[in-house]
mmCIF file of C-alpha atoms and ligand atoms in Angstrom:
data_model
loop_
_atom_site.group_PDB
_atom_site.id
_atom_site.type_symbol
_atom_site.label_atom_id
_atom_site.label_comp_id
_atom_site.label_asym_id
_atom_site.label_seq_id
_atom_site.Cartn_x
_atom_site.Cartn_y
_atom_site.Cartn_z
ATOM 1 C CA UNK A 76 68.538 75.831 -27.503
ATOM 2 C CA UNK A 77 72.204 75.130 -26.696
ATOM 3 C CA UNK A 78 75.513 76.612 -27.864
ATOM 4 C CA UNK A 79 74.949 78.829 -30.877
ATOM 5 C CA UNK A 80 76.988 81.456 -32.731
ATOM 6 C CA UNK A 81 77.327 85.186 -32.169
ATOM 7 C CA UNK A 82 76.617 85.664 -35.871
ATOM 8 C CA UNK A 83 73.197 84.008 -35.494
ATOM 9 C CA UNK A 84 72.251 85.777 -32.258
ATOM 10 C CA UNK A 85 73.236 89.201 -33.618
ATOM 11 C CA UNK A 86 71.473 88.548 -36.943
ATOM 12 C CA UNK A 87 68.252 87.537 -35.214
ATOM 13 C CA UNK A 88 68.353 90.560 -32.891
ATOM 14 C CA UNK A 89 68.976 92.858 -35.873
ATOM 15 C CA UNK A 90 66.015 91.477 -37.840
ATOM 16 C CA UNK A 91 63.736 91.814 -34.783
ATOM 17 C CA UNK A 92 64.951 95.324 -33.845
ATOM 18 C CA UNK A 93 66.033 93.991 -30.459
ATOM 19 C CA UNK A 94 69.364 93.817 -28.671
ATOM 20 C CA UNK A 95 71.548 90.898 -27.713
ATOM 21 C CA UNK A 96 73.393 91.318 -24.424
ATOM 22 C CA UNK A 97 76.997 90.118 -24.076
ATOM 23 C CA UNK A 98 78.206 89.512 -20.528
ATOM 24 C CA UNK A 99 81.842 89.374 -19.434
ATOM 25 C CA UNK A 100 82.959 86.192 -17.703
ATOM 26 C CA UNK A 101 85.951 86.086 -15.376
ATOM 27 C CA UNK A 102 85.283 82.964 -13.294
ATOM 28 C CA UNK A 103 83.265 79.825 -13.868
ATOM 29 C CA UNK A 104 80.710 81.216 -11.406
ATOM 30 C CA UNK A 105 80.178 84.227 -13.689
ATOM 31 C CA UNK A 106 79.422 81.896 -16.603
ATOM 32 C CA UNK A 107 77.057 79.723 -14.550
ATOM 33 C CA UNK A 108 75.292 82.873 -13.394
ATOM 34 C CA UNK A 109 74.882 84.257 -16.923
ATOM 35 C CA UNK A 110 73.431 80.971 -18.169
ATOM 36 C CA UNK A 111 71.062 80.870 -15.146
ATOM 37 C CA UNK A 112 70.071 84.524 -15.519
ATOM 38 C CA UNK A 113 69.405 84.087 -19.245
ATOM 39 C CA UNK A 114 67.232 81.041 -18.497
ATOM 40 C CA UNK A 115 65.305 82.988 -15.831
ATOM 41 C CA UNK A 116 64.679 85.815 -18.305
ATOM 42 C CA UNK A 117 64.018 83.450 -21.210
ATOM 43 C CA UNK A 118 66.458 85.411 -23.384
ATOM 44 C CA UNK A 119 69.563 84.423 -25.341
ATOM 45 C CA UNK A 120 72.933 85.848 -24.307
ATOM 46 C CA UNK A 121 76.569 86.027 -25.350
ATOM 47 C CA UNK A 122 79.253 84.926 -22.902
ATOM 48 C CA UNK A 123 82.446 86.848 -23.500
ATOM 49 C CA UNK A 124 85.939 86.346 -22.148
ATOM 50 C CA UNK A 125 88.250 89.330 -22.489
ATOM 51 C CA UNK A 126 91.969 89.326 -23.121
ATOM 52 C CA UNK A 127 92.337 90.772 -19.597
ATOM 53 C CA UNK A 128 90.457 87.777 -18.170
ATOM 54 C CA UNK A 129 92.780 85.456 -20.093
ATOM 55 C CA UNK A 130 95.763 87.287 -18.568
ATOM 56 C CA UNK A 131 94.190 86.726 -15.114
ATOM 57 C CA UNK A 132 93.990 83.009 -15.901
ATOM 58 C CA UNK A 133 97.769 82.962 -16.342
ATOM 59 C CA UNK A 134 97.559 83.526 -20.108
ATOM 60 C CA UNK A 135 95.563 80.344 -20.699
ATOM 61 C CA UNK A 136 92.347 80.730 -22.668
ATOM 62 C CA UNK A 137 91.245 77.152 -23.302
ATOM 63 C CA UNK A 138 90.514 75.912 -19.732
ATOM 64 C CA UNK A 139 87.885 78.586 -19.013
ATOM 65 C CA UNK A 140 86.647 78.771 -22.625
ATOM 66 C CA UNK A 141 86.008 75.054 -22.847
ATOM 67 C CA UNK A 142 84.216 74.999 -19.503
ATOM 68 C CA UNK A 143 82.076 77.929 -20.602
ATOM 69 C CA UNK A 144 81.306 76.200 -23.920
ATOM 70 C CA UNK A 145 80.161 73.138 -22.015
ATOM 71 C CA UNK A 146 77.823 75.295 -19.904
ATOM 72 C CA UNK A 147 76.480 76.891 -23.076
ATOM 73 C CA UNK A 148 75.754 73.458 -24.547
ATOM 74 C CA UNK A 149 73.486 72.722 -21.601
ATOM 75 C CA UNK A 150 71.791 76.149 -21.557
ATOM 76 C CA UNK A 151 68.016 76.546 -21.892
ATOM 77 C CA UNK A 152 68.354 79.622 -24.117
ATOM 78 C CA UNK A 153 70.722 80.261 -27.036
ATOM 79 C CA UNK A 154 74.192 81.122 -25.776
ATOM 80 C CA UNK A 155 77.263 82.025 -27.852
ATOM 81 C CA UNK A 156 80.946 82.473 -26.956
ATOM 82 C CA UNK A 157 82.880 85.625 -27.829
ATOM 83 C CA UNK A 158 86.546 86.538 -27.231
ATOM 84 C CA UNK A 159 86.554 90.198 -26.168
ATOM 85 C CA UNK A 160 88.991 93.125 -26.513
ATOM 86 C CA UNK A 161 91.795 91.169 -28.144
ATOM 87 C CA UNK A 162 94.926 93.131 -28.961
ATOM 88 C CA UNK A 163 97.235 90.132 -29.286
ATOM 89 C CA UNK A 164 97.094 88.230 -32.597
ATOM 90 C CA UNK A 165 98.564 85.163 -30.888
ATOM 91 C CA UNK A 166 95.490 85.027 -28.660
ATOM 92 C CA UNK A 167 93.126 85.714 -31.570
ATOM 93 C CA UNK A 168 94.634 82.760 -33.413
ATOM 94 C CA UNK A 169 93.534 80.485 -30.545
ATOM 95 C CA UNK A 170 89.895 81.622 -30.691
ATOM 96 C CA UNK A 171 88.360 79.019 -32.995
ATOM 97 C CA UNK A 172 90.170 76.111 -31.395
ATOM 98 C CA UNK A 173 89.095 77.271 -27.916
ATOM 99 C CA UNK A 174 85.424 77.207 -29.004
ATOM 100 C CA UNK A 175 84.639 80.877 -29.701
ATOM 101 C CA UNK A 176 82.395 81.740 -32.650
ATOM 102 C CA UNK A 177 83.462 85.380 -32.626
ATOM 103 C CA UNK A 178 85.984 87.884 -31.377
ATOM 104 C CA UNK A 179 86.470 91.598 -30.939
ATOM 105 C CA UNK A 180 89.791 92.800 -32.277
ATOM 106 C CA UNK A 181 90.633 95.961 -30.367
ATOM 107 C CA UNK A 182 92.817 98.450 -32.187
ATOM 108 C CA UNK A 183 90.547 101.287 -31.034
ATOM 109 C CA UNK A 184 93.321 103.210 -29.310
ATOM 110 C CA UNK A 185 95.407 103.394 -32.518
ATOM 111 C CA UNK A 186 95.310 106.243 -35.034
ATOM 112 C CA UNK A 187 92.840 105.615 -37.881
ATOM 113 C CA UNK A 188 95.298 104.343 -40.527
ATOM 114 C CA UNK A 189 97.018 101.953 -38.131
ATOM 115 C CA UNK A 190 93.674 100.749 -36.767
ATOM 116 C CA UNK A 191 92.525 100.028 -40.353
ATOM 117 C CA UNK A 192 95.693 98.167 -41.236
ATOM 118 C CA UNK A 193 95.753 95.980 -38.100
ATOM 119 C CA UNK A 194 92.008 95.293 -38.167
ATOM 120 C CA UNK A 195 91.988 94.405 -41.873
ATOM 121 C CA UNK A 196 94.615 91.742 -41.224
ATOM 122 C CA UNK A 197 92.711 90.465 -38.179
ATOM 123 C CA UNK A 198 89.413 90.304 -40.109
ATOM 124 C CA UNK A 199 91.023 88.467 -43.019
ATOM 125 C CA UNK A 200 92.440 85.893 -40.634
ATOM 126 C CA UNK A 201 89.218 85.571 -38.592
ATOM 127 C CA UNK A 202 87.044 85.097 -41.683
ATOM 128 C CA UNK A 203 89.390 82.376 -42.906
ATOM 129 C CA UNK A 204 88.594 80.545 -39.648
ATOM 130 C CA UNK A 205 84.846 81.180 -39.950
ATOM 131 C CA UNK A 206 84.871 83.648 -37.040
ATOM 132 C CA UNK A 207 82.629 86.730 -36.843
ATOM 133 C CA UNK A 208 84.782 89.779 -36.093
ATOM 134 C CA UNK A 209 83.891 92.969 -34.219
ATOM 135 C CA UNK A 210 86.209 95.973 -34.132
ATOM 136 C CA UNK A 211 86.223 99.420 -32.563
ATOM 137 C CA UNK A 212 86.439 102.890 -33.979
ATOM 138 C CA UNK A 213 86.373 106.032 -31.871
ATOM 139 C CA UNK A 214 87.702 104.521 -28.658
ATOM 140 C CA UNK A 215 85.460 103.770 -25.674
ATOM 141 C CA UNK A 216 87.498 105.023 -22.697
ATOM 142 C CA UNK A 217 88.085 103.469 -19.308
ATOM 143 C CA UNK A 218 89.987 100.321 -20.265
ATOM 144 C CA UNK A 219 92.797 99.276 -17.917
ATOM 145 C CA UNK A 220 96.336 100.014 -19.151
ATOM 146 C CA UNK A 221 95.048 102.237 -21.930
ATOM 147 C CA UNK A 222 97.138 105.170 -23.161
ATOM 148 C CA UNK A 223 96.202 108.289 -21.160
ATOM 149 C CA UNK A 224 95.564 110.364 -24.295
ATOM 150 C CA UNK A 225 92.793 108.045 -25.375
ATOM 151 C CA UNK A 226 90.724 108.821 -22.282
ATOM 152 C CA UNK A 227 89.845 112.264 -23.498
ATOM 153 C CA UNK A 228 86.267 113.129 -22.603
ATOM 154 C CA UNK A 229 83.876 113.497 -25.475
ATOM 155 C CA UNK A 230 85.570 111.113 -27.927
ATOM 156 C CA UNK A 231 82.951 110.076 -30.482
ATOM 157 C CA UNK A 232 82.820 107.907 -33.603
ATOM 158 C CA UNK A 233 82.398 109.903 -36.784
ATOM 159 C CA UNK A 234 79.746 108.312 -39.074
ATOM 160 C CA UNK A 235 81.588 109.000 -42.338
ATOM 161 C CA UNK A 236 84.828 107.624 -40.931
ATOM 162 C CA UNK A 237 82.898 104.603 -39.630
ATOM 163 C CA UNK A 238 81.517 103.815 -43.102
ATOM 164 C CA UNK A 239 84.994 104.065 -44.606
ATOM 165 C CA UNK A 240 86.432 101.925 -41.787
ATOM 166 C CA UNK A 241 83.889 99.112 -42.212
ATOM 167 C CA UNK A 242 84.318 99.116 -46.007
ATOM 168 C CA UNK A 243 88.109 98.934 -45.747
ATOM 169 C CA UNK A 244 88.415 96.418 -42.922
ATOM 170 C CA UNK A 245 85.488 94.108 -43.765
ATOM 171 C CA UNK A 246 84.487 93.704 -40.101
ATOM 172 C CA UNK A 247 81.124 92.166 -39.180
ATOM 173 C CA UNK A 248 80.171 94.609 -36.399
ATOM 174 C CA UNK A 249 81.386 97.952 -35.122
ATOM 175 C CA UNK A 250 81.874 99.125 -31.525
ATOM 176 C CA UNK A 251 81.271 102.864 -31.472
ATOM 177 C CA UNK A 252 82.028 105.660 -29.012
ATOM 178 C CA UNK A 253 78.719 107.390 -28.221
ATOM 179 C CA UNK A 254 79.106 108.490 -24.605
ATOM 180 C CA UNK A 255 79.587 105.302 -22.574
ATOM 181 C CA UNK A 256 82.797 104.464 -20.756
ATOM 182 C CA UNK A 257 84.183 101.200 -19.408
ATOM 183 C CA UNK A 258 84.200 100.160 -15.738
ATOM 184 C CA UNK A 259 81.640 102.631 -14.398
ATOM 185 C CA UNK A 260 80.149 101.499 -11.084
ATOM 186 C CA UNK A 261 77.400 104.173 -11.151
ATOM 187 C CA UNK A 262 74.757 104.188 -13.876
ATOM 188 C CA UNK A 263 75.113 107.846 -14.764
ATOM 189 C CA UNK A 264 76.255 107.890 -18.416
ATOM 190 C CA UNK A 265 74.104 109.659 -20.961
ATOM 191 C CA UNK A 266 74.408 108.620 -24.582
ATOM 192 C CA UNK A 267 74.427 110.686 -27.756
ATOM 193 C CA UNK A 268 71.204 109.289 -29.236
ATOM 194 C CA UNK A 269 71.288 111.539 -32.301
ATOM 195 C CA UNK A 270 74.743 110.190 -33.130
ATOM 196 C CA UNK A 271 73.552 106.586 -32.636
ATOM 197 C CA UNK A 272 70.772 107.283 -35.148
ATOM 198 C CA UNK A 273 73.230 108.773 -37.656
ATOM 199 C CA UNK A 274 75.616 105.852 -37.235
ATOM 200 C CA UNK A 275 72.747 103.363 -37.681
ATOM 201 C CA UNK A 276 71.680 105.087 -40.912
ATOM 202 C CA UNK A 277 75.207 105.155 -42.312
ATOM 203 C CA UNK A 278 76.976 101.997 -41.123
ATOM 204 C CA UNK A 279 76.064 98.730 -42.892
ATOM 205 C CA UNK A 280 76.926 96.362 -39.987
ATOM 206 C CA UNK A 281 75.456 95.925 -36.463
ATOM 207 C CA UNK A 282 76.578 98.460 -33.845
ATOM 208 C CA UNK A 283 78.008 97.500 -30.453
ATOM 209 C CA UNK A 284 77.778 99.460 -27.202
ATOM 210 C CA UNK A 285 80.678 98.939 -24.813
ATOM 211 C CA UNK A 286 80.760 100.065 -21.196
ATOM 212 C CA UNK A 287 77.030 99.482 -20.770
ATOM 213 C CA UNK A 288 77.256 98.976 -16.979
ATOM 214 C CA UNK A 289 77.333 102.751 -16.557
ATOM 215 C CA UNK A 290 74.245 103.363 -18.701
ATOM 216 C CA UNK A 291 70.771 103.585 -17.048
ATOM 217 C CA UNK A 292 68.046 101.190 -18.274
ATOM 218 C CA UNK A 293 66.025 103.835 -20.121
ATOM 219 C CA UNK A 294 69.153 105.128 -21.897
ATOM 220 C CA UNK A 295 69.939 101.545 -22.938
ATOM 221 C CA UNK A 296 66.419 101.057 -24.326
ATOM 222 C CA UNK A 297 66.624 104.357 -26.229
ATOM 223 C CA UNK A 298 69.975 103.215 -27.649
ATOM 224 C CA UNK A 299 68.455 99.921 -28.789
ATOM 225 C CA UNK A 300 65.494 101.692 -30.374
ATOM 226 C CA UNK A 301 67.946 103.992 -32.167
ATOM 227 C CA UNK A 302 69.788 100.997 -33.607
ATOM 228 C CA UNK A 303 72.346 99.658 -31.132
ATOM 229 C CA UNK A 304 72.371 95.835 -31.274
ATOM 230 C CA UNK A 305 75.088 94.178 -29.156
ATOM 231 C CA UNK A 306 75.143 95.485 -25.575
ATOM 232 C CA UNK A 307 78.340 94.662 -23.631
ATOM 233 C CA UNK A 308 78.030 94.422 -19.848
ATOM 234 C CA UNK A 309 80.820 93.499 -17.432
ATOM 235 C CA UNK A 310 81.320 95.728 -14.406
ATOM 236 C CA UNK A 311 77.679 95.503 -13.253
ATOM 237 C CA UNK A 312 78.170 91.770 -12.742
ATOM 238 C CA UNK A 313 81.349 92.317 -10.744
ATOM 239 C CA UNK A 314 79.609 94.890 -8.555
ATOM 240 C CA UNK A 315 76.873 92.330 -7.768
ATOM 241 C CA UNK A 316 79.412 89.538 -7.254
ATOM 242 C CA UNK A 317 81.668 91.514 -4.914
ATOM 243 C CA UNK A 318 78.828 93.030 -2.887
ATOM 244 C CA UNK A 319 77.514 89.520 -2.256
ATOM 245 C CA UNK A 320 80.953 88.238 -1.213
ATOM 246 C CA UNK A 321 81.369 91.195 1.165
ATOM 247 C CA UNK A 322 77.909 90.572 2.591
ATOM 248 C CA UNK A 323 78.675 86.892 3.178
ATOM 249 C CA UNK A 324 82.018 87.504 4.850
ATOM 250 C CA UNK A 325 81.086 90.511 6.966
ATOM 251 C CA UNK A 326 80.977 89.368 10.556
ATOM 252 C CA UNK A 327 81.700 85.737 9.606
ATOM 253 C CA UNK A 328 85.385 85.184 10.420
ATOM 254 C CA UNK A 329 84.855 81.425 10.853
ATOM 255 C CA UNK A 330 83.909 80.920 7.179
ATOM 256 C CA UNK A 331 86.660 79.172 5.212
ATOM 257 C CA UNK A 332 84.760 77.202 2.541
ATOM 258 C CA UNK A 333 84.701 79.369 -0.637
ATOM 259 C CA UNK A 334 81.351 77.860 -1.586
ATOM 260 C CA UNK A 335 79.788 79.719 1.355
ATOM 261 C CA UNK A 336 80.473 83.071 -0.314
ATOM 262 C CA UNK A 337 80.726 82.094 -3.991
ATOM 263 C CA UNK A 338 77.225 80.579 -4.112
ATOM 264 C CA UNK A 339 75.520 83.833 -2.980
ATOM 265 C CA UNK A 340 77.770 85.757 -5.386
ATOM 266 C CA UNK A 341 76.684 83.516 -8.262
ATOM 267 C CA UNK A 342 73.032 84.014 -7.324
ATOM 268 C CA UNK A 343 73.486 87.780 -7.166
ATOM 269 C CA UNK A 344 75.071 87.823 -10.635
ATOM 270 C CA UNK A 345 72.298 85.617 -12.059
ATOM 271 C CA UNK A 346 69.704 88.047 -10.676
ATOM 272 C CA UNK A 347 71.584 91.004 -12.177
ATOM 273 C CA UNK A 348 71.753 89.249 -15.571
ATOM 274 C CA UNK A 349 68.035 88.406 -15.484
ATOM 275 C CA UNK A 350 67.103 91.994 -14.573
ATOM 276 C CA UNK A 351 69.346 93.504 -17.235
ATOM 277 C CA UNK A 352 68.021 91.190 -19.944
ATOM 278 C CA UNK A 353 64.421 92.038 -19.076
ATOM 279 C CA UNK A 354 65.249 95.744 -18.834
ATOM 280 C CA UNK A 355 66.618 95.671 -22.404
ATOM 281 C CA UNK A 356 63.219 94.699 -23.878
ATOM 282 C CA UNK A 357 61.944 97.475 -26.154
HETATM 283 O O1 G3H B 354 83.621 94.693 -23.592
HETATM 284 C C1 G3H B 354 83.110 94.744 -22.468
HETATM 285 C C2 G3H B 354 82.248 95.824 -22.068
HETATM 286 O O2 G3H B 354 82.473 96.958 -22.775
HETATM 287 C C3 G3H B 354 81.949 95.934 -20.609
HETATM 288 O O3 G3H B 354 82.004 97.248 -20.094
HETATM 289 O O4 G3H B 354 82.426 96.598 -17.750
HETATM 290 O O5 G3H B 354 81.837 98.926 -18.320
HETATM 291 O O6 G3H B 354 80.123 97.111 -18.510
HETATM 292 P P1 G3H B 354 81.575 97.480 -18.580
HETATM 293 ZN ZN1 ZN B 355 84.375 96.842 -23.892
#
């Protein structure tokens, strides 16, 4: 099955009580690796490009997005495209044209009232374009350039506030703070499973776990069983990628062709994607 939509993949996972993993893409090799890893596991996947990745690509979203969409069209499992952690409405407005079926609008670092106001406007616009919109309440720490105050340990999403937030903003999915943190290179996070259960009971839209690279496999499976649906993974792929590049270049000063170290990096990421997808089975 080729390019599909985030809405469909999340809906199917929700009905089946499974998860759908969303992997962050920085380079074309990341995207090739995710498509290969998903095929090896026989599982669907979401390819997501973050606003930070767009900034890395000199503020241009369409070149990478269109290449990734083309890869998704040729994939052996269902693959959707998602624009991740968008704070800039100008970028959000490019999402549909660039080929994304969904986006995450990130006002999670703002106070509640301002988050509601900004996200309501973003959701109204996104729905007018036929886009599925995710938003964040409770703030998952560890994002680059985030305000220092928002990194406070122990920040959690309050279920009652979450219900109110979803009702007022009209978002399609909610990223919640339940103990994970972005950019962890060790898998040592422990999640608040009781809170996940309470959020699942209360909140009428699918729940999203950010910062999943730092969460051990069994914790991830418990989170899925408790009702977490979209599982966002980025750093784990970069760890695999960079370790492989280091391994290829160590003691090889004569290597100049990037393919010599990018091909092993792509294989390492594909293996990481396959293993993570299989580990998420509940
Ligand atoms: O939105 C992206 C994810 O939250 C990725 O987080 O890089 O810590 O796995 P991670
Ligand atoms: Zn995230």
